[in-house]
Amino acid sequence: MNEEILAEQIANQLRRAILRGELTPGTSIKERDNAAEMGVSRTPMREAIRILAKESLVVLRPSRSPIVAELDIKAVSDQADVLIALEKLSAELACKNATEEDIERLEKIVTYMSDHFYDIDPLDMFEMDMSFHTAIAEASHNEALAETHRSYLQRLWHARFLAASQRRNRERVVNEHTRIVEAIRGNDINAARAAIDNHLWHLGEDIRAILLERQAQDQGKKHSTGD
């Protein structure tokens, strides 16, 4: 198998382990041990770790094993503000530039989410949700915007999954995504920006709340163990 593809597959496996909490913040990811456990060479494992580092899921350390990253509340909140602005711009440009194929792609994603919301793994549904937002950025047909959006989406992957886990409501998700698609299909820039704002205005607040809660839980565990 092509090593680049293998690295992506390894990164996806490790990413899902981090999102599920199987690899907790501060956990060391030993390149040699993980490569042996997965039955792969160290080269694709090393590249997979680099991929996760770009997504802020892993912290690289000189001459030491990388570790699963802690989520910094201020940094993540700042990134969420930027992402929301990028989402609004993506929707605005999609109203102007989206093709029929782009819009049909968005509609298919919403239909899939509606039909399978409770039937598939929550992490799979989350990834489908993120593919919807990626598709909007790509429908802008502005490569610089799509690339920047992709970068921020990746940085917020962990925090957004945690926040999304607290808001699993099928009707809300389907209705909000549907309104976004309808606005883009109607070339209605104001409606598209309003639909994005309605969908994401609470993102930063949700992320801060869940991270503060986790922080308090971690401190409680430390106190209970006497650390």
Tab-separated table of C-alpha atoms in Angstrom:
chain	number	residue	atom	x	y	z
A	1	MET	CA	0.000	0.000	0.000
A	2	ASN	CA	1.119	3.558	-0.743
A	3	GLU	CA	2.798	4.939	2.411
A	4	GLU	CA	0.926	8.244	2.131
A	5	ILE	CA	-2.420	6.429	2.165
A	6	LEU	CA	-1.224	4.201	5.000
A	7	ALA	CA	-0.182	7.256	7.019
A	8	GLU	CA	-3.670	8.752	6.558
A	9	GLN	CA	-5.260	5.498	7.722
A	10	ILE	CA	-3.021	5.356	10.799
A	11	ALA	CA	-3.734	9.026	11.551
A	12	ASN	CA	-7.466	8.349	11.296
A	13	GLN	CA	-7.193	5.403	13.692
A	14	LEU	CA	-5.233	7.449	16.236
A	15	ARG	CA	-7.513	10.468	15.758
A	16	ARG	CA	-10.589	8.406	16.558
A	17	ALA	CA	-8.880	6.958	19.631
A	18	ILE	CA	-8.174	10.505	20.848
A	19	LEU	CA	-11.723	11.700	20.160
A	20	ARG	CA	-13.209	8.692	21.936
A	21	GLY	CA	-11.024	9.376	24.970
A	22	GLU	CA	-9.089	6.130	24.575
A	23	LEU	CA	-5.924	8.237	24.311
A	24	THR	CA	-6.246	10.975	26.918
A	25	PRO	CA	-4.405	14.339	27.041
A	26	GLY	CA	-0.816	13.901	28.147
A	27	THR	CA	-0.643	10.287	26.961
A	28	SER	CA	2.646	9.465	25.266
A	29	ILE	CA	2.421	8.076	21.729
A	30	LYS	CA	5.456	5.841	21.344
A	31	GLU	CA	6.284	5.651	17.671
A	32	ARG	CA	8.040	2.291	17.763
A	33	ASP	CA	5.510	0.566	20.047
A	34	ASN	CA	2.482	1.843	18.130
A	35	ALA	CA	4.036	0.900	14.784
A	36	ALA	CA	4.718	-2.631	16.051
A	37	GLU	CA	1.212	-2.913	17.505
A	38	MET	CA	-0.375	-1.872	14.197
A	39	GLY	CA	1.991	-3.990	12.143
A	40	VAL	CA	3.406	-1.078	10.145
A	41	SER	CA	6.817	0.483	9.690
A	42	ARG	CA	7.870	3.586	11.600
A	43	THR	CA	7.860	5.803	8.491
A	44	PRO	CA	4.052	5.964	7.983
A	45	MET	CA	3.589	6.073	11.769
A	46	ARG	CA	5.875	9.111	11.943
A	47	GLU	CA	3.944	10.807	9.125
A	48	ALA	CA	0.617	9.998	10.798
A	49	ILE	CA	1.816	11.695	13.980
A	50	ARG	CA	2.834	14.761	11.942
A	51	ILE	CA	-0.691	14.883	10.476
A	52	LEU	CA	-2.193	14.842	13.963
A	53	ALA	CA	0.251	17.518	15.129
A	54	LYS	CA	-0.986	19.822	12.346
A	55	GLU	CA	-4.511	19.231	13.657
A	56	SER	CA	-3.376	20.211	17.168
A	57	LEU	CA	-4.304	16.743	18.446
A	58	VAL	CA	-0.703	15.821	19.211
A	59	VAL	CA	2.245	17.813	20.551
A	60	LEU	CA	5.680	17.034	19.099
A	61	ARG	CA	8.601	17.134	21.549
A	62	PRO	CA	12.323	17.215	20.662
A	63	SER	CA	14.044	13.891	21.427
A	64	ARG	CA	10.952	12.644	23.250
A	65	SER	CA	7.770	10.822	22.302
A	66	PRO	CA	4.878	13.051	21.192
A	67	ILE	CA	1.923	13.342	23.538
A	68	VAL	CA	-1.810	13.814	23.114
A	69	ALA	CA	-2.451	17.554	23.322
A	70	GLU	CA	-4.277	19.307	26.122
A	71	LEU	CA	-7.017	21.627	24.883
A	72	ASP	CA	-6.220	25.260	25.700
A	73	ILE	CA	-9.466	27.114	26.393
A	74	LYS	CA	-8.300	30.549	25.186
A	75	ALA	CA	-6.669	29.214	22.025
A	76	VAL	CA	-9.656	27.053	21.130
A	77	SER	CA	-12.106	29.912	21.784
A	78	ASP	CA	-10.095	32.215	19.522
A	79	GLN	CA	-9.999	29.574	16.802
A	80	ALA	CA	-13.767	29.064	17.094
A	81	ASP	CA	-14.337	32.793	16.481
A	82	VAL	CA	-12.196	32.623	13.349
A	83	LEU	CA	-13.898	29.458	12.129
A	84	ILE	CA	-17.362	31.006	12.449
A	85	ALA	CA	-16.216	33.980	10.347
A	86	LEU	CA	-14.817	31.578	7.745
A	87	GLU	CA	-18.069	29.587	7.734
A	88	LYS	CA	-20.100	32.748	7.034
A	89	LEU	CA	-17.765	33.809	4.227
A	90	SER	CA	-17.892	30.287	2.776
A	91	ALA	CA	-21.691	30.363	2.713
A	92	GLU	CA	-21.711	33.846	1.189
A	93	LEU	CA	-19.389	32.829	-1.644
A	94	ALA	CA	-21.235	29.533	-2.104
A	95	CYS	CA	-24.392	31.570	-2.763
A	96	LYS	CA	-22.536	33.196	-5.632
A	97	ASN	CA	-20.443	30.320	-6.945
A	98	ALA	CA	-21.951	26.947	-6.002
A	99	THR	CA	-22.819	24.649	-8.895
A	100	GLU	CA	-25.848	22.368	-9.007
A	101	GLU	CA	-23.475	19.491	-8.249
A	102	ASP	CA	-22.199	21.312	-5.131
A	103	ILE	CA	-25.733	21.876	-3.857
A	104	GLU	CA	-26.774	18.288	-4.548
A	105	ARG	CA	-23.734	17.133	-2.561
A	106	LEU	CA	-24.884	19.238	0.405
A	107	GLU	CA	-28.441	17.940	0.108
A	108	LYS	CA	-27.245	14.326	0.042
A	109	ILE	CA	-25.245	14.858	3.232
A	110	VAL	CA	-28.262	16.368	5.022
A	111	THR	CA	-30.494	13.518	3.826
A	112	TYR	CA	-27.974	10.960	5.070
A	113	MET	CA	-27.746	12.691	8.455
A	114	SER	CA	-31.536	12.793	8.709
A	115	ASP	CA	-31.946	9.109	7.816
A	116	HIS	CA	-29.094	7.745	9.945
A	117	PHE	CA	-28.730	10.155	12.871
A	118	TYR	CA	-29.381	7.521	15.529
A	119	ASP	CA	-28.337	4.473	13.497
A	120	ILE	CA	-24.593	5.021	13.273
A	121	ASP	CA	-21.755	5.696	15.672
A	122	PRO	CA	-21.859	9.299	17.009
A	123	LEU	CA	-18.282	9.803	15.835
A	124	ASP	CA	-19.223	8.740	12.302
A	125	MET	CA	-22.147	11.163	12.394
A	126	PHE	CA	-19.856	13.927	13.637
A	127	GLU	CA	-17.469	13.295	10.737
A	128	MET	CA	-20.423	13.446	8.331
A	129	ASP	CA	-21.432	16.780	9.889
A	130	MET	CA	-17.915	18.139	9.404
A	131	SER	CA	-17.977	16.952	5.771
A	132	PHE	CA	-21.036	19.188	5.282
A	133	HIS	CA	-19.118	22.265	6.436
A	134	THR	CA	-16.138	21.282	4.310
A	135	ALA	CA	-18.455	20.946	1.309
A	136	ILE	CA	-19.742	24.504	1.828
A	137	ALA	CA	-16.187	25.859	1.872
A	138	GLU	CA	-15.399	23.917	-1.291
A	139	ALA	CA	-18.623	25.212	-2.905
A	140	SER	CA	-17.225	28.740	-2.493
A	141	HIS	CA	-14.763	27.822	-5.255
A	142	ASN	CA	-12.161	29.928	-3.469
A	143	GLU	CA	-9.184	27.665	-2.873
A	144	ALA	CA	-7.507	30.000	-0.364
A	145	LEU	CA	-10.679	30.091	1.724
A	146	ALA	CA	-11.261	26.334	1.485
A	147	GLU	CA	-7.678	25.642	2.564
A	148	THR	CA	-7.857	28.050	5.511
A	149	HIS	CA	-11.243	26.673	6.555
A	150	ARG	CA	-9.879	23.117	6.407
A	151	SER	CA	-6.962	24.111	8.624
A	152	TYR	CA	-9.174	25.646	11.315
A	153	LEU	CA	-11.680	22.810	11.130
A	154	GLN	CA	-8.857	20.361	11.807
A	155	ARG	CA	-7.534	22.401	14.740
A	156	LEU	CA	-10.990	22.399	16.329
A	157	TRP	CA	-11.796	18.751	15.544
A	158	HIS	CA	-11.392	17.514	19.129
A	159	ALA	CA	-13.126	20.459	20.799
A	160	ARG	CA	-16.032	20.396	18.331
A	161	PHE	CA	-16.558	16.681	18.830
A	162	LEU	CA	-16.755	17.195	22.590
A	163	ALA	CA	-19.217	20.058	22.142
A	164	ALA	CA	-21.299	18.169	19.555
A	165	SER	CA	-21.602	15.231	21.955
A	166	GLN	CA	-23.539	17.524	24.294
A	167	ARG	CA	-25.996	18.654	21.592
A	168	ARG	CA	-27.200	15.469	19.919
A	169	ASN	CA	-30.593	16.605	18.671
A	170	ARG	CA	-31.648	15.271	15.287
A	171	GLU	CA	-34.385	17.787	14.505
A	172	ARG	CA	-32.225	20.780	15.378
A	173	VAL	CA	-29.262	19.529	13.360
A	174	VAL	CA	-31.319	18.557	10.302
A	175	ASN	CA	-33.409	21.741	10.309
A	176	GLU	CA	-30.408	24.042	10.701
A	177	HIS	CA	-28.434	22.319	7.958
A	178	THR	CA	-31.484	22.345	5.684
A	179	ARG	CA	-31.911	26.112	6.104
A	180	ILE	CA	-28.279	26.642	5.134
A	181	VAL	CA	-28.679	24.590	1.948
A	182	GLU	CA	-31.934	26.329	1.038
A	183	ALA	CA	-30.288	29.733	1.390
A	184	ILE	CA	-27.365	28.696	-0.818
A	185	ARG	CA	-29.711	27.199	-3.429
A	186	GLY	CA	-31.687	30.448	-3.405
A	187	ASN	CA	-28.524	32.569	-3.751
A	188	ASP	CA	-29.674	34.429	-0.641
A	189	ILE	CA	-26.495	35.730	1.006
A	190	ASN	CA	-28.221	37.339	3.990
A	191	ALA	CA	-30.240	34.196	4.703
A	192	ALA	CA	-27.121	32.019	4.365
A	193	ARG	CA	-25.117	34.125	6.817
A	194	ALA	CA	-28.072	34.191	9.226
A	195	ALA	CA	-28.478	30.404	8.953
A	196	ILE	CA	-24.777	29.860	9.691
A	197	ASP	CA	-24.973	32.275	12.626
A	198	ASN	CA	-28.023	30.473	14.009
A	199	HIS	CA	-26.229	27.153	13.626
A	200	LEU	CA	-22.876	28.145	15.129
A	201	TRP	CA	-23.366	31.184	17.399
A	202	HIS	CA	-23.109	28.986	20.501
A	203	LEU	CA	-20.003	27.066	19.325
A	204	GLY	CA	-17.432	29.028	21.311
A	205	GLU	CA	-19.657	29.034	24.403
A	206	ASP	CA	-20.273	25.281	24.170
A	207	ILE	CA	-16.577	24.562	23.762
A	208	ARG	CA	-15.605	26.767	26.715
A	209	ALA	CA	-18.272	25.137	28.896
A	210	ILE	CA	-17.206	21.573	28.111
A	211	LEU	CA	-13.496	22.355	28.547
A	212	LEU	CA	-14.096	24.097	31.878
A	213	GLU	CA	-16.147	21.109	33.009
A	214	ARG	CA	-13.367	18.720	32.024
A	215	GLN	CA	-10.817	20.931	33.737
A	216	ALA	CA	-12.844	20.852	36.951
A	217	GLN	CA	-13.211	17.068	36.708
A	218	ASP	CA	-9.461	16.634	36.230
A	219	GLN	CA	-8.725	18.839	39.221
A	220	GLY	CA	-11.240	16.865	41.262
A	221	LYS	CA	-9.521	13.612	40.350
A	222	LYS	CA	-6.125	15.030	41.328
A	223	HIS	CA	-7.460	16.133	44.721
A	224	SER	CA	-9.120	12.772	45.342
A	225	THR	CA	-5.867	10.916	44.622
A	226	GLY	CA	-3.783	13.372	46.626
A	227	ASP	CA	-1.695	14.505	43.610
